[in-house]
XYZ file of C-alpha atoms in Angstrom:
210
model
C 0.000 0.000 0.000
C 1.223 3.496 -0.834
C 2.194 5.226 2.415
C 0.722 8.516 1.219
C -2.697 6.835 1.168
C -2.580 5.436 4.694
C -4.975 6.855 7.307
C -3.446 9.721 9.255
C -3.255 7.559 12.376
C -0.691 5.421 10.561
C 1.449 8.498 9.887
C 1.897 9.904 13.341
C 2.497 9.252 17.040
C 2.437 11.810 19.828
C 5.797 13.058 21.121
C 6.939 16.078 23.147
C 6.974 19.301 21.147
C 10.258 20.538 19.671
C 11.253 23.873 18.196
C 12.517 22.628 14.809
C 11.269 19.806 12.550
C 13.478 16.710 12.549
C 13.772 14.524 9.449
C 14.806 10.915 10.171
C 16.062 8.736 7.305
C 18.198 5.757 6.323
C 20.298 6.145 3.167
C 19.495 2.588 2.108
C 15.742 3.147 2.223
C 14.120 4.141 -1.108
C 11.098 5.743 0.552
C 13.518 7.935 2.504
C 14.983 8.950 -0.867
C 11.545 10.044 -2.096
C 11.029 12.028 1.093
C 14.505 13.575 1.045
C 13.931 15.084 -2.385
C 10.970 17.132 -1.135
C 11.022 17.470 2.644
C 12.659 20.896 2.760
C 10.506 22.134 -0.099
C 7.227 21.181 1.582
C 7.929 22.045 5.191
C 7.505 25.749 5.983
C 10.880 25.741 7.757
C 14.047 23.704 7.081
C 14.261 20.422 8.949
C 17.252 19.123 10.856
C 18.357 15.982 9.010
C 19.057 13.040 11.339
C 20.527 9.831 9.850
C 19.402 6.718 11.732
C 19.944 2.991 11.264
C 16.527 1.565 10.351
C 17.606 -1.836 11.706
C 17.346 -0.346 15.202
C 13.718 0.765 14.759
C 10.532 -1.178 15.402
C 9.507 -1.383 11.715
C 12.716 -1.525 9.635
C 11.109 -2.910 6.462
C 9.860 -0.476 3.802
C 6.099 -0.418 3.168
C 6.360 0.557 -0.512
C 7.510 -1.974 -3.102
C 9.867 -1.247 -5.981
C 7.102 -0.648 -8.511
C 5.385 1.886 -6.232
C 8.662 3.712 -5.586
C 9.397 3.867 -9.319
C 5.865 5.084 -10.112
C 5.997 7.879 -7.527
C 9.441 8.982 -8.719
C 8.164 9.110 -12.305
C 5.064 11.111 -11.284
C 7.303 13.667 -9.598
C 9.618 14.042 -12.564
C 12.596 12.557 -10.734
C 15.376 10.735 -12.549
C 14.492 7.113 -13.384
C 15.464 4.897 -10.488
C 18.554 2.727 -10.812
C 18.530 0.372 -7.855
C 21.815 -0.021 -5.968
C 23.811 -3.177 -6.587
C 23.714 -5.246 -4.482
C 20.112 -4.871 -3.356
C 18.918 -4.535 -0.621
C 21.508 -1.845 -0.006
C 23.924 -2.166 2.904
C 23.759 1.338 4.330
C 25.586 1.192 7.671
C 28.874 2.625 6.364
C 27.043 5.348 4.444
C 25.105 6.231 7.605
C 28.385 6.595 9.473
C 29.511 8.985 6.737
C 26.246 10.931 7.031
C 26.735 11.122 10.797
C 30.210 12.533 10.233
C 28.805 15.019 7.712
C 26.154 16.053 10.227
C 28.873 16.852 12.735
C 30.424 19.102 10.089
C 27.102 20.836 9.419
C 26.695 19.158 6.012
C 24.189 16.374 6.610
C 21.655 17.616 4.073
C 24.090 18.125 1.193
C 25.966 14.879 1.830
C 22.812 12.801 2.254
C 21.111 14.142 -0.860
C 24.251 13.382 -2.845
C 24.485 9.866 -1.379
C 20.795 9.163 -2.066
C 21.278 10.239 -5.683
C 24.413 8.167 -6.114
C 22.488 5.141 -4.822
C 19.034 5.513 -6.360
C 19.720 7.606 -9.477
C 23.193 6.192 -10.135
C 22.739 2.608 -8.912
C 25.946 2.751 -6.880
C 26.770 0.574 -3.874
C 26.398 2.529 -0.616
C 28.979 0.273 1.035
C 31.618 1.278 -1.547
C 33.973 4.005 -0.342
C 34.081 5.461 -3.860
C 30.350 6.213 -3.543
C 30.918 7.964 -0.230
C 33.839 9.951 -1.621
C 31.664 11.161 -4.499
C 28.920 12.195 -2.074
C 31.491 13.885 0.128
C 32.882 15.828 -2.810
C 29.423 17.329 -3.361
C 29.676 19.063 0.009
C 33.450 19.592 0.187
C 34.215 16.756 2.605
C 37.752 15.647 1.788
C 38.264 11.860 1.606
C 41.355 12.134 3.816
C 39.086 13.372 6.578
C 35.942 11.382 5.761
C 37.262 7.850 5.279
C 39.442 7.598 8.427
C 36.540 8.966 10.495
C 34.392 5.991 9.490
C 36.621 3.676 11.515
C 36.127 5.557 14.777
C 34.053 3.818 17.403
C 32.849 7.202 18.599
C 31.141 7.773 15.245
C 29.371 4.410 15.410
C 28.282 5.229 18.952
C 26.897 8.585 17.781
C 24.816 6.892 15.062
C 23.513 4.331 17.537
C 22.587 7.059 20.028
C 20.698 8.985 17.342
C 18.802 5.821 16.405
C 17.964 5.050 20.030
C 16.778 8.611 20.665
C 14.594 8.470 17.573
C 13.023 5.191 18.681
C 12.463 6.509 22.199
C 10.793 9.601 20.717
C 8.210 7.587 18.805
C 9.943 6.972 15.450
C 8.882 3.481 14.363
C 10.308 3.513 10.844
C 11.866 5.761 8.216
C 11.274 8.176 6.715
C 9.752 10.184 9.532
C 9.336 13.830 10.457
C 8.978 15.014 14.035
C 7.126 18.328 14.088
C 4.404 20.132 16.020
C 4.718 17.638 18.876
C 4.082 14.617 16.619
C 6.002 12.025 14.602
C 4.699 11.632 11.028
C 5.760 8.420 9.283
C 6.309 7.675 5.620
C 6.755 9.788 2.526
C 3.102 10.814 2.756
C 3.649 11.852 6.363
C 5.639 14.852 5.135
C 2.410 16.377 3.859
C 0.725 15.791 7.211
C 3.725 17.346 8.987
C 3.592 20.416 6.726
C -0.117 20.793 7.429
C 0.420 20.450 11.184
C 3.185 23.068 11.220
C 1.017 25.385 9.131
C -1.919 24.895 11.477
C 0.243 25.638 14.524
C 1.486 28.803 12.845
C -1.988 29.777 11.652
C -0.875 29.348 8.035
C -1.934 27.214 5.126
C -1.415 23.426 5.104
C 1.347 21.845 3.054
C 1.099 20.545 -0.477
C -0.226 17.354 -1.980
C 1.116 13.944 -0.982
C 2.110 13.131 -4.558
C 3.564 16.527 -5.499
């Protein structure tokens, strides 16, 4: 079933209110890729991007199948999907790189580049060449990026982010925490935009298939 067509109760869970929207994603998750390409366009304020390891969440499996992902991407005018090889993608090393990029203030740029390398370019997220290409898009030098991936402190930071997300009500990716609620799935971005707009007295966000 397309996540954008699920009842609203499937999109959200109550959590304490926060000042800034949080966008949770796994670089190996194709629905997260769909969401990443539009989350900052639909939300009325930029989200903080938080890479998490979907394996550590309650519902790590994607709800949309490959045909649905491809159809939504085509409807939105995105590049034709080229699925990473091997598939399913092994994203742990890429998530470590995204965690490093987040510490450098470049999570959004790095993650968008990595998503595109994986799902528009068909590249292996576990391959360091893929990570170097994504890093180059946001001026992360490989001599800094690659050694950082071996640090236990970086792995611990990713695991803490995943645990905090789960404790805050994130069951699966993609998810947006906004207006005191967690909204799940690509379609949940629209519900999050509407909730933020309602809190601010503005207009709701755009269509789920925009």
